[in-house]
Short mmCIF file of C-alpha atoms in Angstrom, two decimals:
data_model
loop_
_atom_site.label_atom_id
_atom_site.label_comp_id
_atom_site.label_asym_id
_atom_site.label_seq_id
_atom_site.Cartn_x
_atom_site.Cartn_y
_atom_site.Cartn_z
CA MET X 173 -27.14 -8.68 -23.21
CA GLY X 174 -25.55 -10.94 -20.60
CA SER X 175 -25.01 -9.81 -17.04
CA THR X 176 -21.44 -8.93 -15.98
CA GLU X 177 -22.19 -9.35 -12.30
CA GLN X 178 -19.85 -11.90 -10.69
CA SER X 179 -21.56 -14.98 -9.34
CA PRO X 180 -21.26 -15.45 -5.55
CA VAL X 181 -21.01 -19.21 -6.15
CA LEU X 182 -17.41 -20.47 -6.32
CA THR X 183 -15.93 -23.80 -7.31
CA MET X 184 -13.34 -25.31 -4.97
CA ALA X 185 -10.67 -24.52 -7.59
CA GLU X 186 -11.69 -20.85 -7.56
CA LEU X 187 -11.81 -20.79 -3.77
CA LEU X 188 -8.32 -22.26 -3.45
CA ALA X 189 -6.94 -19.86 -6.06
CA SER X 190 -8.47 -16.80 -4.38
CA SER X 191 -7.21 -17.81 -0.93
CA GLY X 192 -3.61 -18.25 -2.09
CA TYR X 193 -3.37 -21.45 -0.05
CA GLU X 194 -0.37 -23.70 -0.70
CA PRO X 195 0.36 -26.88 1.26
CA ALA X 196 3.40 -26.63 3.50
CA CYS X 197 4.74 -29.23 5.89
CA SER X 198 7.75 -27.45 7.34
CA SER X 199 6.66 -23.87 8.00
CA GLY X 200 4.68 -24.59 11.15
CA PRO X 201 0.99 -23.85 11.78
CA ARG X 202 -0.80 -21.26 9.66
CA LEU X 203 -1.61 -18.33 11.93
CA GLY X 204 -3.87 -15.36 11.50
CA ILE X 205 -2.94 -11.94 12.85
CA PRO X 206 -1.10 -12.59 16.16
CA THR X 207 -2.33 -11.25 19.48
CA GLY X 208 1.13 -10.47 20.84
CA LEU X 209 0.77 -13.22 23.44
CA LYS X 210 2.51 -16.43 22.38
CA GLY X 211 0.49 -18.55 24.80
CA LEU X 212 -2.81 -17.23 23.44
CA ASP X 213 -1.71 -17.54 19.82
CA ALA X 214 -0.72 -21.17 20.43
CA ALA X 215 -4.15 -21.85 21.92
CA MET X 216 -6.30 -20.12 19.27
CA GLY X 217 -4.10 -19.83 16.17
CA GLY X 218 -4.21 -16.04 15.88
CA LEU X 219 -7.00 -13.82 14.57
CA GLU X 220 -8.28 -14.97 11.20
CA PRO X 221 -9.65 -12.49 8.62
CA GLY X 222 -13.43 -12.36 8.47
CA THR X 223 -13.96 -13.74 11.97
CA LEU X 224 -15.46 -12.41 15.19
CA THR X 225 -13.60 -13.01 18.46
CA VAL X 226 -15.29 -12.24 21.79
CA LEU X 227 -13.20 -11.47 24.90
CA ALA X 228 -15.53 -12.06 27.84
CA SER X 229 -15.23 -11.84 31.61
CA ARG X 230 -16.86 -10.68 34.78
CA PRO X 231 -16.33 -6.95 35.52
CA GLY X 232 -12.87 -5.77 36.49
CA LEU X 233 -10.86 -8.77 35.29
CA GLY X 234 -9.06 -7.02 32.44
CA ARG X 235 -10.91 -7.72 29.18
CA SER X 236 -10.68 -4.07 28.03
CA THR X 237 -6.97 -4.03 28.88
CA LEU X 238 -6.43 -7.25 26.93
CA LEU X 239 -8.23 -5.87 23.87
CA GLN X 240 -6.27 -2.62 23.90
CA ASN X 241 -3.01 -4.56 24.35
CA ILE X 242 -3.77 -6.69 21.27
CA CYS X 243 -4.63 -3.64 19.17
CA GLN X 244 -1.65 -1.64 20.40
CA TRP X 245 0.81 -4.51 19.92
CA ASN X 246 -0.31 -5.07 16.33
CA ALA X 247 0.01 -1.38 15.50
CA GLY X 248 3.61 -1.45 16.75
CA GLY X 249 2.89 0.64 19.83
CA THR X 250 4.43 -1.65 22.45
CA PHE X 251 8.02 -2.33 23.46
CA LEU X 252 8.76 -6.00 23.92
CA ARG X 253 12.34 -7.21 24.07
CA GLY X 254 13.61 -5.00 26.81
CA PHE X 255 12.89 -1.28 27.11
CA PRO X 256 13.50 0.86 25.14
CA LYS X 257 14.14 -1.44 22.15
CA ALA X 258 11.10 -2.22 20.02
CA GLU X 259 10.80 -5.59 18.32
CA GLU X 260 11.38 -5.44 14.57
CA ARG X 261 8.07 -6.29 12.95
CA GLU X 262 5.67 -4.84 10.41
CA ALA X 263 2.96 -2.69 11.99
CA VAL X 264 -0.65 -3.59 11.25
CA PRO X 265 -3.08 -0.65 10.88
CA VAL X 266 -5.77 -1.02 13.56
CA LEU X 267 -9.07 0.63 14.49
CA PHE X 268 -9.77 0.64 18.24
CA ALA X 269 -13.32 1.73 19.07
CA SER X 270 -14.51 2.21 22.63
CA ALA X 271 -17.58 3.62 24.28
CA GLU X 272 -16.29 2.27 27.61
CA GLN X 273 -13.30 4.62 27.92
CA SER X 274 -12.67 8.29 27.25
CA PRO X 275 -9.85 9.29 24.88
CA GLU X 276 -7.84 10.38 27.93
CA GLN X 277 -8.23 6.96 29.59
CA ILE X 278 -7.19 5.22 26.38
CA MET X 279 -4.12 7.45 26.14
CA ALA X 280 -3.11 6.77 29.75
CA ARG X 281 -3.42 3.01 29.27
CA ALA X 282 -1.46 3.12 26.01
CA LEU X 283 1.41 5.10 27.53
CA SER X 284 1.45 2.96 30.66
CA ALA X 285 1.60 -0.30 28.70
CA ALA X 286 4.25 0.97 26.28
CA ALA X 287 6.54 2.66 28.82
CA ARG X 288 5.79 0.43 31.84
CA VAL X 289 5.04 3.49 33.91
CA GLY X 290 2.24 3.26 36.47
CA ARG X 291 -1.13 4.52 35.28
CA ASP X 292 -1.58 6.34 38.57
CA HIS X 293 1.63 8.29 37.93
CA ILE X 294 0.45 9.25 34.44
CA ARG X 295 -3.04 10.29 35.57
CA SER X 296 -1.78 12.34 38.53
CA GLY X 297 1.19 13.83 36.72
CA GLU X 298 3.44 12.85 39.65
CA LEU X 299 6.32 11.55 37.54
CA VAL X 300 9.85 10.77 38.68
CA ASP X 301 12.88 11.12 36.41
CA GLU X 302 12.80 7.43 35.46
CA ASP X 303 9.13 7.75 34.43
CA ILE X 304 9.97 10.67 32.14
CA ARG X 305 12.90 8.78 30.62
CA ARG X 306 10.59 5.91 29.74
CA LEU X 307 7.62 8.00 28.58
CA LYS X 308 9.48 10.02 25.94
CA PRO X 309 10.38 7.09 23.63
CA ALA X 310 7.00 5.48 24.34
CA GLN X 311 5.23 8.63 23.18
CA SER X 312 7.31 8.68 19.99
CA LEU X 313 6.49 5.00 19.37
CA LEU X 314 2.76 5.60 19.79
CA GLU X 315 2.78 8.72 17.61
CA ALA X 316 4.17 6.65 14.74
CA ALA X 317 1.80 3.70 15.27
CA PRO X 318 -1.10 3.31 12.76
CA LEU X 319 -3.59 3.00 15.62
CA TYR X 320 -6.87 4.83 14.97
CA ILE X 321 -9.07 5.66 17.96
CA LEU X 322 -12.86 6.05 17.92
CA ALA X 323 -14.15 6.90 21.39
CA PRO X 324 -17.65 8.38 21.36
CA ALA X 325 -19.84 8.48 24.45
CA VAL X 326 -22.14 5.98 22.72
CA PHE X 327 -22.14 4.36 19.30
CA THR X 328 -24.93 5.41 16.99
CA ASP X 329 -26.39 2.98 14.46
CA GLY X 330 -23.98 2.55 11.58
CA GLN X 331 -21.27 4.83 13.02
CA LEU X 332 -18.76 2.07 13.66
CA VAL X 333 -19.45 0.44 10.29
CA GLU X 334 -19.02 3.75 8.46
CA HIS X 335 -15.68 4.52 10.12
CA ALA X 336 -14.40 0.97 9.72
CA ARG X 337 -15.21 0.90 6.00
CA HIS X 338 -13.50 4.26 5.49
CA LEU X 339 -10.34 3.26 7.36
CA VAL X 340 -10.06 -0.10 5.59
CA ARG X 341 -10.38 1.70 2.26
CA GLU X 342 -8.19 4.74 2.98
CA ARG X 343 -5.75 3.50 5.66
CA GLN X 344 -5.63 -0.24 4.95
CA VAL X 345 -6.83 -1.14 8.45
CA GLN X 346 -6.52 -4.90 8.96
CA LEU X 347 -7.88 -5.33 12.51
CA VAL X 348 -10.90 -3.85 14.31
CA GLY X 349 -11.23 -3.86 18.11
CA VAL X 350 -14.49 -2.87 19.79
CA ASP X 351 -14.51 -2.29 23.54
CA GLY X 352 -18.04 -2.88 24.80
CA LEU X 353 -20.57 -5.02 22.94
CA GLU X 354 -23.27 -3.62 25.25
CA ALA X 355 -22.61 -0.08 23.93
CA MET X 356 -23.07 -0.93 20.25
CA GLY X 357 -26.34 0.96 20.07
CA PRO X 358 -29.50 1.51 22.13
CA ASP X 359 -31.70 -0.13 19.48
CA LEU X 360 -29.66 -3.33 19.18
CA SER X 361 -29.94 -6.42 21.34
CA LEU X 362 -26.71 -8.17 22.29
CA GLY X 363 -27.37 -10.86 19.71
CA GLN X 364 -28.06 -8.30 16.98
CA ALA X 365 -24.90 -6.38 17.89
CA ALA X 366 -22.78 -9.54 17.74
CA ARG X 367 -24.27 -10.54 14.38
CA ALA X 368 -23.65 -7.02 13.03
CA LEU X 369 -19.97 -7.27 14.01
CA LYS X 370 -19.71 -10.73 12.44
CA THR X 371 -21.18 -9.31 9.22
CA LEU X 372 -18.71 -6.41 9.37
CA ALA X 373 -15.78 -8.83 9.76
CA ARG X 374 -16.93 -10.81 6.73
CA GLU X 375 -17.47 -7.67 4.66
CA LEU X 376 -14.07 -6.17 5.51
CA ALA X 377 -12.23 -9.52 5.36
CA ALA X 378 -10.60 -8.48 8.65
CA PRO X 379 -10.75 -9.92 12.15
CA VAL X 380 -13.03 -8.09 14.59
CA ILE X 381 -12.52 -8.45 18.37
CA VAL X 382 -15.12 -7.28 20.87
CA THR X 383 -15.35 -7.31 24.67
CA ALA X 384 -18.47 -8.56 26.42
CA SER X 385 -19.70 -9.22 29.94
CA LEU X 386 -20.45 -12.64 31.36
CA TRP X 387 -23.99 -12.73 32.66
CA ALA X 388 -23.82 -15.66 35.04
CA VAL X 389 -21.74 -15.81 38.21
CA SER X 390 -19.67 -18.99 38.19
CA ARG X 391 -20.09 -21.40 41.11
CA ARG X 392 -17.38 -23.70 39.79
CA PRO X 393 -14.08 -24.41 41.60
CA HIS X 394 -11.89 -21.30 41.65
CA TRP X 395 -14.82 -19.37 40.11
CA ARG X 396 -13.77 -20.49 36.64
CA PRO X 397 -16.12 -19.21 33.91
CA ALA X 398 -17.52 -21.32 31.08
CA LEU X 399 -19.04 -20.65 27.66
CA GLU X 400 -22.53 -21.10 29.09
CA ASP X 401 -21.99 -17.96 31.22
CA LEU X 402 -21.99 -15.86 28.04
CA HIS X 403 -25.23 -14.66 26.43
CA ASP X 404 -26.37 -17.50 24.13
CA GLU X 405 -26.81 -15.38 20.99
CA VAL X 406 -23.38 -13.77 21.44
CA ALA X 407 -21.71 -17.16 21.87
CA PHE X 408 -23.52 -18.47 18.81
CA ALA X 409 -22.43 -15.54 16.59
CA ALA X 410 -18.78 -15.65 17.65
CA ASP X 411 -16.18 -17.69 15.81
CA THR X 412 -13.91 -17.63 18.86
CA VAL X 413 -14.64 -16.93 22.52
CA VAL X 414 -11.82 -16.20 24.98
CA LEU X 415 -12.76 -16.06 28.66
CA VAL X 416 -10.53 -13.87 30.84
CA HIS X 417 -10.11 -15.27 34.35
CA ARG X 418 -7.94 -14.29 37.32
CA GLU X 419 -8.15 -16.33 40.51
CA GLU X 420 -6.55 -13.46 42.41
CA ALA X 421 -9.74 -11.42 41.89
CA TYR X 422 -11.59 -13.86 44.17
CA ASP X 423 -8.76 -15.02 46.44
CA ARG X 424 -5.92 -12.57 47.10
CA THR X 425 -3.53 -15.41 47.91
CA ALA X 426 -4.16 -17.35 44.70
CA ARG X 427 -1.70 -16.92 41.80
CA PRO X 428 -1.01 -13.19 42.15
CA MET X 429 -0.58 -11.26 38.90
CA GLU X 430 -1.43 -14.28 36.74
CA ALA X 431 -4.30 -14.78 34.31
CA ASP X 432 -5.92 -17.64 32.44
CA LEU X 433 -7.14 -16.90 28.92
CA MET X 434 -9.55 -19.72 28.22
CA VAL X 435 -10.37 -20.41 24.58
CA ALA X 436 -13.88 -21.73 25.22
CA LYS X 437 -14.97 -21.77 21.57
CA ALA X 438 -12.91 -21.88 18.39
CA ARG X 439 -14.15 -22.94 14.97
CA SER X 440 -10.62 -23.65 13.74
CA ALA X 441 -8.96 -24.99 16.90
CA ARG X 442 -9.68 -27.10 19.96
CA PRO X 443 -10.70 -25.35 23.18
CA ALA X 444 -7.60 -24.72 25.29
CA ILE X 445 -6.24 -22.56 28.11
CA ALA X 446 -3.37 -20.10 27.71
CA ALA X 447 -2.30 -20.24 31.34
CA ASP X 448 1.21 -18.80 31.34
CA ILE X 449 0.04 -15.19 31.14
CA ALA X 450 1.06 -12.39 33.50
CA PHE X 451 -1.30 -9.52 34.34
CA GLN X 452 0.22 -6.21 35.44
CA PRO X 453 -2.74 -3.94 36.26
CA HIS X 454 -0.51 -1.02 37.27
CA TYR X 455 0.92 -1.04 33.73
CA ALA X 456 -2.40 -1.93 32.02
CA ARG X 457 -0.61 -4.87 30.47
CA PHE X 458 -0.85 -8.61 29.83
CA SER X 459 2.34 -10.44 28.88
CA ASP X 460 3.72 -13.95 28.47
CA ILE X 461 5.38 -15.39 31.57
CA VAL X 462 9.01 -15.97 30.66
CA ALA X 463 10.41 -19.22 32.03
CA ALA X 464 13.45 -18.78 34.26
#
């Protein structure tokens, strides 16, 4: 009796048919899932299914905020074209996993970014009438967003994989964000953790984004980071590496409230810098700088 198991070997004809690819010369570049930042999408081409993207920086420069912004924007939990009108777009179900933040911290960041109300006001409960006016529709927007939160104190082996598989199967999750590569498990090295996430992305056919620390302190002009500052095994496993840099963190007079998102590695695009990005720490929010 012959085996019915499907061969993992594909012809190019089968590969093209399964991908649904059709040549197009007038529809613009083919993008993966967008990040919500036009400058970053132009530099990296979006988040492609089955790939691992690493957001890396020195501490305190906003990589966790950037990751949560991307996840929240895709799930439809962010107002864009003028508060309180939400942009018309199809929400993407997202899993956001974090061992770096408590559920309460995640909630405060989400509300702050959506409503553009200061995080300090939300945490302290000292809200003015305008804050309350903005928070009510933001809360309704977030309640309806297909954004699933996993926030344990520490990830156990297989926990993230188990939840991700379940949510892809039952809730059609299309994007997985992981805040804290270093917290992936006490028995995993950074390289093993990165390879495990890359395997998960391939298995789920969904993009996985993870935050990671830069190990080396840059001595370059304006303290700009480079790919070599990231752990070698993590850089090797990643399909795309985005370095988060803010000159203001080192020189208070340099480019206040601006950020550079440096695409230092990209398998499907050239390295580039998305420079026209605003950083609003009080709102836990990155956004495109709109030309006057």
